[in-house]
Structure formats: C-alpha cells, structure tokens
Tab-separated table of C-alpha atoms in Angstrom:
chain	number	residue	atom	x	y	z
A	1	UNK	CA	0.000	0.000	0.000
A	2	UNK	CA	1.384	3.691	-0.721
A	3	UNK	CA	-0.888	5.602	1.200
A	4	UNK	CA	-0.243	7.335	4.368
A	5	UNK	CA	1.024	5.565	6.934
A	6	UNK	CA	0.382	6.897	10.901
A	7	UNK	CA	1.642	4.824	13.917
A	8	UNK	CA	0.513	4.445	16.176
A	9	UNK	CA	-2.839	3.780	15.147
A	10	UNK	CA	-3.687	4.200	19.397
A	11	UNK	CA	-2.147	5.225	22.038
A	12	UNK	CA	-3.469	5.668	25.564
A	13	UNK	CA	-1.491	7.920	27.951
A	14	UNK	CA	-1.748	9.281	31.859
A	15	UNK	CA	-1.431	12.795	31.914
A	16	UNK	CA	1.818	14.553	32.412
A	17	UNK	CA	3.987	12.024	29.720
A	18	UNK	CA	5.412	12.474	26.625
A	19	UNK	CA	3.954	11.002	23.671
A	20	UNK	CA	5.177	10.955	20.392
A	21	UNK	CA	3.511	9.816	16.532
A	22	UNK	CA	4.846	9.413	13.270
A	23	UNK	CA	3.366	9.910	9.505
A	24	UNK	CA	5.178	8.445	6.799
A	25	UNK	CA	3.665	10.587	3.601
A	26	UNK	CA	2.933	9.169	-0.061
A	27	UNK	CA	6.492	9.009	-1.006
A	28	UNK	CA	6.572	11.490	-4.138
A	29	UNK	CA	4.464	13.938	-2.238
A	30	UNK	CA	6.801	17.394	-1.070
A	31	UNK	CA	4.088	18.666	1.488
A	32	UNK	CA	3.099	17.471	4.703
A	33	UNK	CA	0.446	18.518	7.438
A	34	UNK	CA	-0.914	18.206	10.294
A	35	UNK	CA	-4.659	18.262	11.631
A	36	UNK	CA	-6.378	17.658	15.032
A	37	UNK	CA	-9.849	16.032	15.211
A	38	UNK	CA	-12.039	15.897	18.292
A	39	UNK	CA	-15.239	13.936	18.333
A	40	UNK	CA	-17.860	15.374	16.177
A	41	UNK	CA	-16.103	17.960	14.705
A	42	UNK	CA	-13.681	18.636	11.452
A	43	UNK	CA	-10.634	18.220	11.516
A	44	UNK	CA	-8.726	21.525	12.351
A	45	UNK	CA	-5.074	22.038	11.009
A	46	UNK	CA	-2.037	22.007	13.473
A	47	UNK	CA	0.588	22.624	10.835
A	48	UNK	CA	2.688	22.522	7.457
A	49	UNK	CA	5.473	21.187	6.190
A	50	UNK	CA	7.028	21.979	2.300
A	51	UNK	CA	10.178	19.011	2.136
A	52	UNK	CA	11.752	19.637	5.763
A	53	UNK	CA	10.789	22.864	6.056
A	54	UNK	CA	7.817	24.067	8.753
A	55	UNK	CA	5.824	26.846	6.657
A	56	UNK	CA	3.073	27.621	9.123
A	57	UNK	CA	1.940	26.967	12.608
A	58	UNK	CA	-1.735	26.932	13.972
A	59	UNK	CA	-1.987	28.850	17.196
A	60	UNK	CA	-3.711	25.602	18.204
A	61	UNK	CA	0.220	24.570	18.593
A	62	UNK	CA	1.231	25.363	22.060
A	63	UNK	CA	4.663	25.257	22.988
A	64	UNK	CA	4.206	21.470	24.915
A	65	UNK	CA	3.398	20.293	20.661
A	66	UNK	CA	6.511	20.066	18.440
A	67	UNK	CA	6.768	18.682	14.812
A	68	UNK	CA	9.544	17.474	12.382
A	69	UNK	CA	10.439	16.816	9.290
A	70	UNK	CA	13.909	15.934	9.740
A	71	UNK	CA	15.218	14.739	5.949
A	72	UNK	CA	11.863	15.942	3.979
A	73	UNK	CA	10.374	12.175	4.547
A	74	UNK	CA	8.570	11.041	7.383
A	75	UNK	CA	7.482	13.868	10.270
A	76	UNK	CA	7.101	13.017	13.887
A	77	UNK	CA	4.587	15.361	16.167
A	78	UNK	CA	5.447	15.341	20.272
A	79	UNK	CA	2.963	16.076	22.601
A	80	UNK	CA	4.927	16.860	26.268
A	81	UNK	CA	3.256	16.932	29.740
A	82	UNK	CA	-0.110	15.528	27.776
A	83	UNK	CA	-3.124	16.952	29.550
A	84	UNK	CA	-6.850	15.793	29.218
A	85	UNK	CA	-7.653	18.127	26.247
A	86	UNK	CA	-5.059	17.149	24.158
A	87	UNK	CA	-7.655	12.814	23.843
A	88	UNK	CA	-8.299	13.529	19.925
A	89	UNK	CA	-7.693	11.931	16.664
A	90	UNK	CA	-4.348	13.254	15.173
A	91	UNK	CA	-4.306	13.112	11.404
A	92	UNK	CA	-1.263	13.332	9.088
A	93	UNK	CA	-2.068	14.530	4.780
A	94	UNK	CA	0.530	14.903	2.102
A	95	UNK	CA	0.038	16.518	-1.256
A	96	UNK	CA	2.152	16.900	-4.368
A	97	UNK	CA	4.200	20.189	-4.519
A	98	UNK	CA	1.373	22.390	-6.566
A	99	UNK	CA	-0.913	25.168	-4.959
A	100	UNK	CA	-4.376	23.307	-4.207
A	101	UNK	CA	-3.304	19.798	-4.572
A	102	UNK	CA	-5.334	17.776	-3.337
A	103	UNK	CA	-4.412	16.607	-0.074
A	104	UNK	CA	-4.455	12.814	0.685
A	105	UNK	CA	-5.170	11.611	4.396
A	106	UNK	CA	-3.620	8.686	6.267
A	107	UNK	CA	-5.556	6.780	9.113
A	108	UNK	CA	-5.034	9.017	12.455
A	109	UNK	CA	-3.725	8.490	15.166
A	110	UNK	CA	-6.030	7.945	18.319
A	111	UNK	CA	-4.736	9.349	21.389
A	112	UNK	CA	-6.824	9.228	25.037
A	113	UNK	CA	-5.127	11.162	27.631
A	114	UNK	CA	-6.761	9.767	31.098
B	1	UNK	CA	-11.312	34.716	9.673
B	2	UNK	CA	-13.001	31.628	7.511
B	3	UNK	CA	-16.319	29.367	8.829
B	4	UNK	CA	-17.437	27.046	7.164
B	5	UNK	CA	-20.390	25.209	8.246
B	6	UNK	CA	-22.612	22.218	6.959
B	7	UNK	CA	-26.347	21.840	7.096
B	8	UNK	CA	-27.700	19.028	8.387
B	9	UNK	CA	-25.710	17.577	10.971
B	10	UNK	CA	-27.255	14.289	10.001
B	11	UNK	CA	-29.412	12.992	7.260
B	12	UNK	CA	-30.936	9.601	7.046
B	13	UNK	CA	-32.836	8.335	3.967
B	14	UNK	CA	-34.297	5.479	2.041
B	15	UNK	CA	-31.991	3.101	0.118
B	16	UNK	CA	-32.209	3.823	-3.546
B	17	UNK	CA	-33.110	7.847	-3.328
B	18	UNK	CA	-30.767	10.625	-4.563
B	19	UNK	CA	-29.815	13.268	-2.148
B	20	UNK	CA	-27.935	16.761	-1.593
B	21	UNK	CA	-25.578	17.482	1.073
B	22	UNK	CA	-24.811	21.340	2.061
B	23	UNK	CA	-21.789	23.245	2.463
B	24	UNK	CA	-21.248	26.823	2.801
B	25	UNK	CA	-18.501	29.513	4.001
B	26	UNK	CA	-18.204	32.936	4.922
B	27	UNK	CA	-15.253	33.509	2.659
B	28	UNK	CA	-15.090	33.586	-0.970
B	29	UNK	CA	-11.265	34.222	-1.301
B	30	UNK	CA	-11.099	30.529	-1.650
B	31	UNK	CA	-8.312	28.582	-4.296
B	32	UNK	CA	-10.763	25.565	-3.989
B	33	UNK	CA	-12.990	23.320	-2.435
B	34	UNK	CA	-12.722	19.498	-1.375
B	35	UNK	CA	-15.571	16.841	-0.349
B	36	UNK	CA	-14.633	14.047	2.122
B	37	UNK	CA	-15.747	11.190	2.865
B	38	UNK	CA	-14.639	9.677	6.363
B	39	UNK	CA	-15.774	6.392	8.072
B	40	UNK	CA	-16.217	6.098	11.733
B	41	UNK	CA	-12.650	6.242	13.368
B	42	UNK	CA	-10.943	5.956	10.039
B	43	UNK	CA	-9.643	8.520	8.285
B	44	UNK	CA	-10.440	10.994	5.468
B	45	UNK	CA	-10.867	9.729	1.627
B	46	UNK	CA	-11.048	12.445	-0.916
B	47	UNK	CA	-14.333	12.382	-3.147
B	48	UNK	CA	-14.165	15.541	-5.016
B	49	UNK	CA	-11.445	18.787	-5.323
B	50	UNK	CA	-13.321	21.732	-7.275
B	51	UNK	CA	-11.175	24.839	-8.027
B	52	UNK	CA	-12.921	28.177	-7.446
B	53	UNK	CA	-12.685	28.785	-11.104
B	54	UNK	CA	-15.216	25.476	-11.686
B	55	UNK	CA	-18.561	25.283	-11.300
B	56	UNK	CA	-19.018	21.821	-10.781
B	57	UNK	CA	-17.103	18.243	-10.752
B	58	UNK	CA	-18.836	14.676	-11.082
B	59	UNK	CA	-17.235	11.499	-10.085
B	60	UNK	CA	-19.089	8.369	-11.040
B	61	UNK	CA	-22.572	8.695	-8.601
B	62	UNK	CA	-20.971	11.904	-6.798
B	63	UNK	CA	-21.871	15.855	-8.074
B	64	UNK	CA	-19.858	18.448	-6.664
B	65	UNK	CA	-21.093	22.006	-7.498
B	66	UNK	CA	-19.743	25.653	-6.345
B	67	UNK	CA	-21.099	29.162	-6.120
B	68	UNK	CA	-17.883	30.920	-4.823
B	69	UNK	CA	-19.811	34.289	-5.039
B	70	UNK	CA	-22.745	33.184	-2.689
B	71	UNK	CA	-20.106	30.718	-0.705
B	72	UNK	CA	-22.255	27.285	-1.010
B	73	UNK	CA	-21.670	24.271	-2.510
B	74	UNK	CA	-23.438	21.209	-2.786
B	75	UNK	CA	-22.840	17.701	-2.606
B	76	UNK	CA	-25.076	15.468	-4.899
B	77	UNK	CA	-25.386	11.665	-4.458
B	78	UNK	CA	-27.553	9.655	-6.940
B	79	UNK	CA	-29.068	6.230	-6.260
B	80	UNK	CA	-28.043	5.970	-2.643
B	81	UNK	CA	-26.471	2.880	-1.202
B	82	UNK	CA	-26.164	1.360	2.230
B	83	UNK	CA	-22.288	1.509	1.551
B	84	UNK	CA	-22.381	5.433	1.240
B	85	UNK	CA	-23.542	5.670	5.127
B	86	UNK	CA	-20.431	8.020	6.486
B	87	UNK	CA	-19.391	11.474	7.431
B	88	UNK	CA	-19.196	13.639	4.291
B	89	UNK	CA	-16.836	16.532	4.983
B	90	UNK	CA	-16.170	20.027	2.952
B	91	UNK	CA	-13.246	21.707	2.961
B	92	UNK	CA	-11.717	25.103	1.361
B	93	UNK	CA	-8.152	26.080	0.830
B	94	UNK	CA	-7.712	29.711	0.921
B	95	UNK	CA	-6.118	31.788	-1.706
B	96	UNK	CA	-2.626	30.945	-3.418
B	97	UNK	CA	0.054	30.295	-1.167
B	98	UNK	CA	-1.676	28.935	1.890
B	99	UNK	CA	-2.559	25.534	1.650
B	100	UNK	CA	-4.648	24.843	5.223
B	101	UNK	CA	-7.900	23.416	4.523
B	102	UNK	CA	-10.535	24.741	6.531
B	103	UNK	CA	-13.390	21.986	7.539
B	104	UNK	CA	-16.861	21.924	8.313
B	105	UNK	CA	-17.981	20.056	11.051
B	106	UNK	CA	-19.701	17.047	8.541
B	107	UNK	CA	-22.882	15.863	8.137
B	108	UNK	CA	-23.329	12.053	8.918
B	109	UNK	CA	-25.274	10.002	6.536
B	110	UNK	CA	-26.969	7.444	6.985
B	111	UNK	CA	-28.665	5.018	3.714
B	112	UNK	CA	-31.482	2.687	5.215
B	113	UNK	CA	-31.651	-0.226	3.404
C-alpha cells in the first residue's frame, strides 16, 4: 500500500507524559500537514510542512506540541506533559508540490489522555 | 477569519433515493474546495477537489457544485447505497500560497436499506 502511513494507530497515555507519533507521507508527495480532530467535529489544522521545512503553525500549537520533518520524509509530532484536552484523533495529509493539490489523508492516530 | 459550516448535521434516507448534502462559508477568497468522505474512526478519503474557477465536478454517482460568489456548494449523491452511510466533509483552501484546509464540522449520513 502507498498511502499514508500513521503509527501508532492508538495510544493511551496518563497525563503529564510524553507522547510521540509518526506519519510516513505518499512518497513522491513534497508537502506534509498536520490536523487535530475531536469527536464530532472537522478536523482543524495544526501545521505545514514543504520538504523539511515548517511553513506555518496553527496557534492551536502550544509550545508542549513540536513537529519534524527531519530529511523531507517522514514527520514526527510530540505532545509533552499531555493533559486531558489534548484525547483527539491526530491526522497526518501529504500533497504533491502544486498550490491546491489535493491533499491525501492517512488513518489518524487515536490518542486518550486519562 | 473563515467558517465554514454544513447543514444538516445528520441525514438519514431510504436506500435507492438521490440526495444533496450542504456546504457553505463565509469567505469567498477561496483557491478551492474538497468533499470528504470519512468512516467512523478511520480517516479521510477524498471524493471531489473543485477549483474556485469550476462550477461543478462529477465522479461516477458523486456531483460536486460551487457558487464561490454566494459561498455554497453542494454535494449530490444519486441512487443511494447502504455503503455510502459516512461522514461527508467540505473543505476550502484559501487563496494561493496557503494551503490549510478549513473543515466543516460534517454531516453524517446514513442510507437505510
């Protein structure tokens, strides 16, 4: 398969630790993002990446949420000192370099902060 | 800032009848506009990408129509199936250069057979 790729596909977590998930894009595709789902709602975007370069930041993005794209491949996202608001479904897109690509979703990650 | 919001929250009808699913937004300085489909707890599959300059895209059963001036577009489904129960998402991309999609919150779908 040559879709996106997310793992974990779950992850359950006490509050206060570090959790980290990775998106391996469509392997062709330059641009990478980002998005944050909660139940019954759209998904809302975190943040961009064009090859390893990070091109925008949602405010949603407080300082405890980092991402990278270290060699323009796969990006990792780390959520520190997790707290109850953070339990949402964390999806990962790529898209081909071109302005209003369409953007191509892998499977989320579920995380549940207890 | 841009809403976009989607009208009903959930529809259920007959197996067999066509339908129309709503989207609209509060800002037409849009570069385009996408239809999702996403099952429960999966992710999101792309149905439909319209580009502001287009009035409409079809895909098989699927109709995808824009009014960028009035900010609505439409989602058309002919000969509904059980298998097209899901959340069917809009999304817009705002002008050249920024490539966020903005969602709506969905409207759920259910086909009874």
């Amino acid at each position: 398969d040559t879709g996106v790729s997310q793992d974990p596909r779950h992850k359950i977590t006490k509050r206060g630790q570090n959790v980290t998930f990775r998106c391996d894009p469509i392997s062709e595709h330059n641009r990478l993002y980002w998005y944050r789902q909660t139940l019954g709602q759209g998904p809302e975007f975190l943040t961009y990446f064009q090859n390893e370069a990070q091109l925008e930041k949602s405010r949603l993005l407080s300082d405890r949420f980092s991402a990278e794209r270290p060699k323009g491949s796969f990006s990792t996202l780390e959520i520190q000192r997790t707290e109850q608001g953070d339990s949402a479904m964390y999806l990962c897109a790529s898209s081909p370099s071109g302005f209003g690509e369409t953007q191509y979703f892998g499977p989320g990650t579920r995380l549940l902060v207890l | 800032k841009q809403e976009v919001t989607q009208i009903p929250a959930a529809l259920s009808v007959p197996e067999g009848e066509n339908l129309v699913l709503n989207c609209s937004f509060t800002d037409s300085a849009i570069y385009n506009l996408q239809w999702f489909r996403q099952d429960p707890g999966k992710g999101l599959t792309s149905l439909l990408l319209i580009q502001s300059s287009q009035r409409e895209q079809t895909s098989g059963r699927l109709n995808a129509s824009l009014d960028k001036s009035s900010g609505r577009s439409t989602l058309y489904i002919a000969a509904s199936q059980p298998g097209d129960s899901a959340t069917y998402l809009c999304a817009v991309n705002r002008n050249f250069g920024n490539e966020k999609l903005t969602f709506g919150t969905g409207t759920r779908l259910t086909i009874i057979p």
